[in-house]
Tab-separated table of C-alpha atoms in Angstrom:
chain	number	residue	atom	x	y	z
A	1	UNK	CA	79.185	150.278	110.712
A	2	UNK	CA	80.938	150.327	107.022
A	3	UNK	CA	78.507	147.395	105.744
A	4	UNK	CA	74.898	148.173	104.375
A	5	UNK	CA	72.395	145.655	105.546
A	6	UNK	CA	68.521	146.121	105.603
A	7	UNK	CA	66.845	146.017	109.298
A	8	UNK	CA	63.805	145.366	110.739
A	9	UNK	CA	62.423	147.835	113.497
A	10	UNK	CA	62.138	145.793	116.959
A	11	UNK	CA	59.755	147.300	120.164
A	12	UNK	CA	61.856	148.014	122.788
A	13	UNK	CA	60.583	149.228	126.067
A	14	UNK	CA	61.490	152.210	128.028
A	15	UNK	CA	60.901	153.886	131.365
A	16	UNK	CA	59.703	157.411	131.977
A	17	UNK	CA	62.606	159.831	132.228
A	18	UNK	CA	64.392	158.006	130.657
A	19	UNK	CA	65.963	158.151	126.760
A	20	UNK	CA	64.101	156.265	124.127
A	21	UNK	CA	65.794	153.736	122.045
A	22	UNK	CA	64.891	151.482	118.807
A	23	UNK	CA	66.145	148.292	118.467
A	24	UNK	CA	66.455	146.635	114.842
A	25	UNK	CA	67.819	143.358	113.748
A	26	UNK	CA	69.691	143.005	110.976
A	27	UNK	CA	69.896	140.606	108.235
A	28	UNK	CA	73.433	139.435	109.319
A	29	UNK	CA	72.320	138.227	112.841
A	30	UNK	CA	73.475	141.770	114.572
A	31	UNK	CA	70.900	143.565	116.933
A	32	UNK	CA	71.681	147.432	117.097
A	33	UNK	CA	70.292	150.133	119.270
A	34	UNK	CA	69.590	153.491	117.999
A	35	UNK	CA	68.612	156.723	119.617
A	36	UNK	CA	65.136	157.176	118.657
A	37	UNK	CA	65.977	161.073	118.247
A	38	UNK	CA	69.341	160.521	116.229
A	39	UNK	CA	68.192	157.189	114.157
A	40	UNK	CA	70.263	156.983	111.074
A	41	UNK	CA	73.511	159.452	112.659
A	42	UNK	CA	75.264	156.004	114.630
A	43	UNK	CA	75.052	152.847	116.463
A	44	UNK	CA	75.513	153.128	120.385
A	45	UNK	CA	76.021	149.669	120.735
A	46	UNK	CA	76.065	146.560	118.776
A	47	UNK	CA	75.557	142.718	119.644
A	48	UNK	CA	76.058	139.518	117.869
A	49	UNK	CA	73.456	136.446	118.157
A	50	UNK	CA	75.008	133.561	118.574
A	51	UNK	CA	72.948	130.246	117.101
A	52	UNK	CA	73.318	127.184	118.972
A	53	UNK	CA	75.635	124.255	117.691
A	54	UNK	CA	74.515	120.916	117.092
A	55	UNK	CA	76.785	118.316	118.241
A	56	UNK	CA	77.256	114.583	117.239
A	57	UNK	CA	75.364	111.614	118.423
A	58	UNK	CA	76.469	108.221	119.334
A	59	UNK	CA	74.941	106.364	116.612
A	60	UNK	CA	77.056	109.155	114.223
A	61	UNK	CA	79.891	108.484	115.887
A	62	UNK	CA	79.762	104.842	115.662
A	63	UNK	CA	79.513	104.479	112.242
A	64	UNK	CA	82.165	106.981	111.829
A	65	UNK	CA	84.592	104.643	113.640
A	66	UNK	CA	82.821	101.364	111.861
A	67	UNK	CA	83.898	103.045	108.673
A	68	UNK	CA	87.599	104.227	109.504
A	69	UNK	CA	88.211	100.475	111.066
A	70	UNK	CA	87.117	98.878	107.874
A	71	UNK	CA	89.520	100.963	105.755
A	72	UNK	CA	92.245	100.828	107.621
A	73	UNK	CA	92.026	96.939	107.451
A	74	UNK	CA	91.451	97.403	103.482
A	75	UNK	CA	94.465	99.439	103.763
A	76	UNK	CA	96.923	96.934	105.542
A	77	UNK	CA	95.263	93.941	103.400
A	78	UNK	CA	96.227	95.557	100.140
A	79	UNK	CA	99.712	96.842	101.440
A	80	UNK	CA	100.795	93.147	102.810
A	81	UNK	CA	99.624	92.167	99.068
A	82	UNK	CA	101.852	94.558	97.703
A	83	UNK	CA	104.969	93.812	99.521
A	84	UNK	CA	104.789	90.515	98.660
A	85	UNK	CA	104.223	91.173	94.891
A	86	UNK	CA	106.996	93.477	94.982
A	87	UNK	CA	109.408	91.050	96.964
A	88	UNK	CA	108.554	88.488	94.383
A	89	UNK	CA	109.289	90.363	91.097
A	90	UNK	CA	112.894	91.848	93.236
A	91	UNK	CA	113.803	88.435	94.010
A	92	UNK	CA	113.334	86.913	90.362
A	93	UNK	CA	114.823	89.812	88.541
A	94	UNK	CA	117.953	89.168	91.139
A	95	UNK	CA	118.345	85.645	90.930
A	96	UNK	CA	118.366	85.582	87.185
A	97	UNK	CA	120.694	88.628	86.904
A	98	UNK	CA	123.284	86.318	88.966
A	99	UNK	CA	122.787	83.578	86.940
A	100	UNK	CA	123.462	85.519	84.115
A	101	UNK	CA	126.617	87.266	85.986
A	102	UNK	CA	127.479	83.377	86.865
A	103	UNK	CA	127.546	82.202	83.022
A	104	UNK	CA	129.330	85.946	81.929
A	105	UNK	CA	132.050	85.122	84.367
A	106	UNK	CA	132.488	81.028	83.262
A	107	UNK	CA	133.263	82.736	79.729
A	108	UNK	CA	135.480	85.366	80.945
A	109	UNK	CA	137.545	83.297	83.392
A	110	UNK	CA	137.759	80.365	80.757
A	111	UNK	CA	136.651	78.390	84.358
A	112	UNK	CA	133.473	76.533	84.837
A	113	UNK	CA	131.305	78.808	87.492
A	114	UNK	CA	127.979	77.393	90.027
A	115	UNK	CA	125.784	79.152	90.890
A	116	UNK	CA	124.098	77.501	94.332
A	117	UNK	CA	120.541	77.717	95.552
A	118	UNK	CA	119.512	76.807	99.021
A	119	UNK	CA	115.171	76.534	98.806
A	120	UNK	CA	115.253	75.473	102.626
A	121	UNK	CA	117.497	78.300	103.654
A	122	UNK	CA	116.207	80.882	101.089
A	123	UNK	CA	119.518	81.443	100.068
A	124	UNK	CA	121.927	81.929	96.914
A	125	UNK	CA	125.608	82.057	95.927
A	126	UNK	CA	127.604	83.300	92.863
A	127	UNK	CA	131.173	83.544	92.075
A	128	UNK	CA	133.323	86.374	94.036
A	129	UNK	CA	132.004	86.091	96.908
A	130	UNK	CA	127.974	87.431	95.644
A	131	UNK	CA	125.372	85.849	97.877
A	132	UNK	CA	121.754	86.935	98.710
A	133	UNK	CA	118.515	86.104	100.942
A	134	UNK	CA	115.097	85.405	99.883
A	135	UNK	CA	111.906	86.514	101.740
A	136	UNK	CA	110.811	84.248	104.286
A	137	UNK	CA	107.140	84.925	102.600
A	138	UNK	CA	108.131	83.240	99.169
A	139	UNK	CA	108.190	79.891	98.609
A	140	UNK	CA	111.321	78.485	96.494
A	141	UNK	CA	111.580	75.598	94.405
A	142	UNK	CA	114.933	74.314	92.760
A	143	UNK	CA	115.236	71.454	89.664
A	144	UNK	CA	118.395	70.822	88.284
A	145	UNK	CA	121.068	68.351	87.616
A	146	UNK	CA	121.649	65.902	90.437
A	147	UNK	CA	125.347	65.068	89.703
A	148	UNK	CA	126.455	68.888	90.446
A	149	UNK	CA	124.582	68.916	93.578
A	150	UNK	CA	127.248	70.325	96.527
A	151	UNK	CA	125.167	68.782	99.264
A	152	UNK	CA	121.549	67.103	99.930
A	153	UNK	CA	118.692	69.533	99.791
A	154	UNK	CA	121.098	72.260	97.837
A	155	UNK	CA	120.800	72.616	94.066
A	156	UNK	CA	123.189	74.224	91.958
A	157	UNK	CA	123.389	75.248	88.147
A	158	UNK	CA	126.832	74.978	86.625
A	159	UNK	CA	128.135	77.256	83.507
A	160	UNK	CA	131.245	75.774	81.256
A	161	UNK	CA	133.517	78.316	79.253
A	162	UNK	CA	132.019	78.193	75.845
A	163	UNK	CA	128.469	79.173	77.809
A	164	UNK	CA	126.618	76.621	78.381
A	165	UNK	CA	125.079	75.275	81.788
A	166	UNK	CA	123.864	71.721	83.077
A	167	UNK	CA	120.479	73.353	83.180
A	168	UNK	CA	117.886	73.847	86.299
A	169	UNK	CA	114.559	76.328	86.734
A	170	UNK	CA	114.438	78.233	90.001
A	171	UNK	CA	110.906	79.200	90.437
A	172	UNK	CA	110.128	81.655	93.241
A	173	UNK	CA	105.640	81.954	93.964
A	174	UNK	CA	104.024	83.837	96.500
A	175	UNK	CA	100.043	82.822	96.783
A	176	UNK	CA	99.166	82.052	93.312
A	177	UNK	CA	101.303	83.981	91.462
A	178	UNK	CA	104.408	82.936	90.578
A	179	UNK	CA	108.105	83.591	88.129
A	180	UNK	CA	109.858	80.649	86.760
A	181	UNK	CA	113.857	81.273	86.137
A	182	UNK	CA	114.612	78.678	83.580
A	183	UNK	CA	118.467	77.971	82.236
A	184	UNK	CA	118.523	76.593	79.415
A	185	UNK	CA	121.531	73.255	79.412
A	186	UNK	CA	122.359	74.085	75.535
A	187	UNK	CA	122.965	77.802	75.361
A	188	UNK	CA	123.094	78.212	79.371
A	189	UNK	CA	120.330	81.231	78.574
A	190	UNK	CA	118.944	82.781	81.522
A	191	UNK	CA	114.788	83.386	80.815
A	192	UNK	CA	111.904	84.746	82.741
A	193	UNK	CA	108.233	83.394	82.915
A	194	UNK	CA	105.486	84.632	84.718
A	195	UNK	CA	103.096	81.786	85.972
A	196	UNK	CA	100.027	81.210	88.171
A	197	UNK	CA	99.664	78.055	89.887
């Protein structure tokens, strides 16, 4: 053995005729036998004690699996949360970026431009053919100018060449939070506001 431990001498019986041994235990749970003629030249044969495991009761394992359920419902409560937020801000930095593409284009073209909002559907429309979807999970709410309405229940903001709009707020609110998208009728400026209903 390469490793220097101290040991403790152990009794060990022996028969007549027979060779004599001594046992001694060691400090890192091995029990050699020694030649009680040749102590100190080798080890004849060495054996590890093994110490019994303790193993888990039921009342540890239920509140093991008490604690894992309650964080994994922690978990998917704050995740849903997040989605939403996230779908929120992506859907008012979207719709506001196409009215703003909507009013850019009336000036370019020289051509009044809509821009068309669908709250029941949660849907939009801008020129060339740009269209989106809203998340089921937000609510929409449209005010505007009546007389540019395409159809009932569908409100629409419309730009003129010199760029400015008829007006309308599209406010998009998940919960309590919520982001208003205000056009202003003068300039046909495009603004963001965070509110909390």
């Amino acid at each position: 053995m390469t490793r220097a431990s101290r040991t403790k001498p152990l009794p060990v019986r022996h028969a007549a005729g027979h060779r004599r041994f001594i046992a001694a235990s060691r400090s890192d749970g091995i029990v050699s036998a020694v030649p009680e003629d040749n102590r100190g030249r080798g080890i004849i044969a060495a054996t590890p004690v093994r110490s019994a495991q303790r193993g888990f009761t039921l009342l540890e394992m239920v509140v093991v699996m008490v604690i894992v359920a309650a964080a994994v419902l922690l978990g998917a409560m704050a995740t849903t949360g997040g989605t939403q937020r996230m779908q929120l801000h992506s859907s008012t930095k979207q719709i506001a970026a196409n009215l703003r593409y909507t009013r850019a284009q009336a000036i370019a073209t020289g051509v009044p431009q809509r821009f068309t909002i669908d709250p029941r559907g949660h849907a939009w429309q801008a020129p060339n053919g740009r269209h989106g979807k809203i998340p089921a999970a937000l609510d929409v709410n449209f005010t505007g100018a009546r007389q540019v309405q395409p159809e009932a229940g569908v409100g629409a903001i419309l730009f003129f060449d010199d760029g400015a709009s008829t007006g309308g707020r599209v406010q998009l609110a998940s919960g309590r939070a919520a982001w208003n998208v205000d056009v202003a009728w003068l300039t046909g400026e495009v603004t963001l506001k965070r509110v909390r209903q």
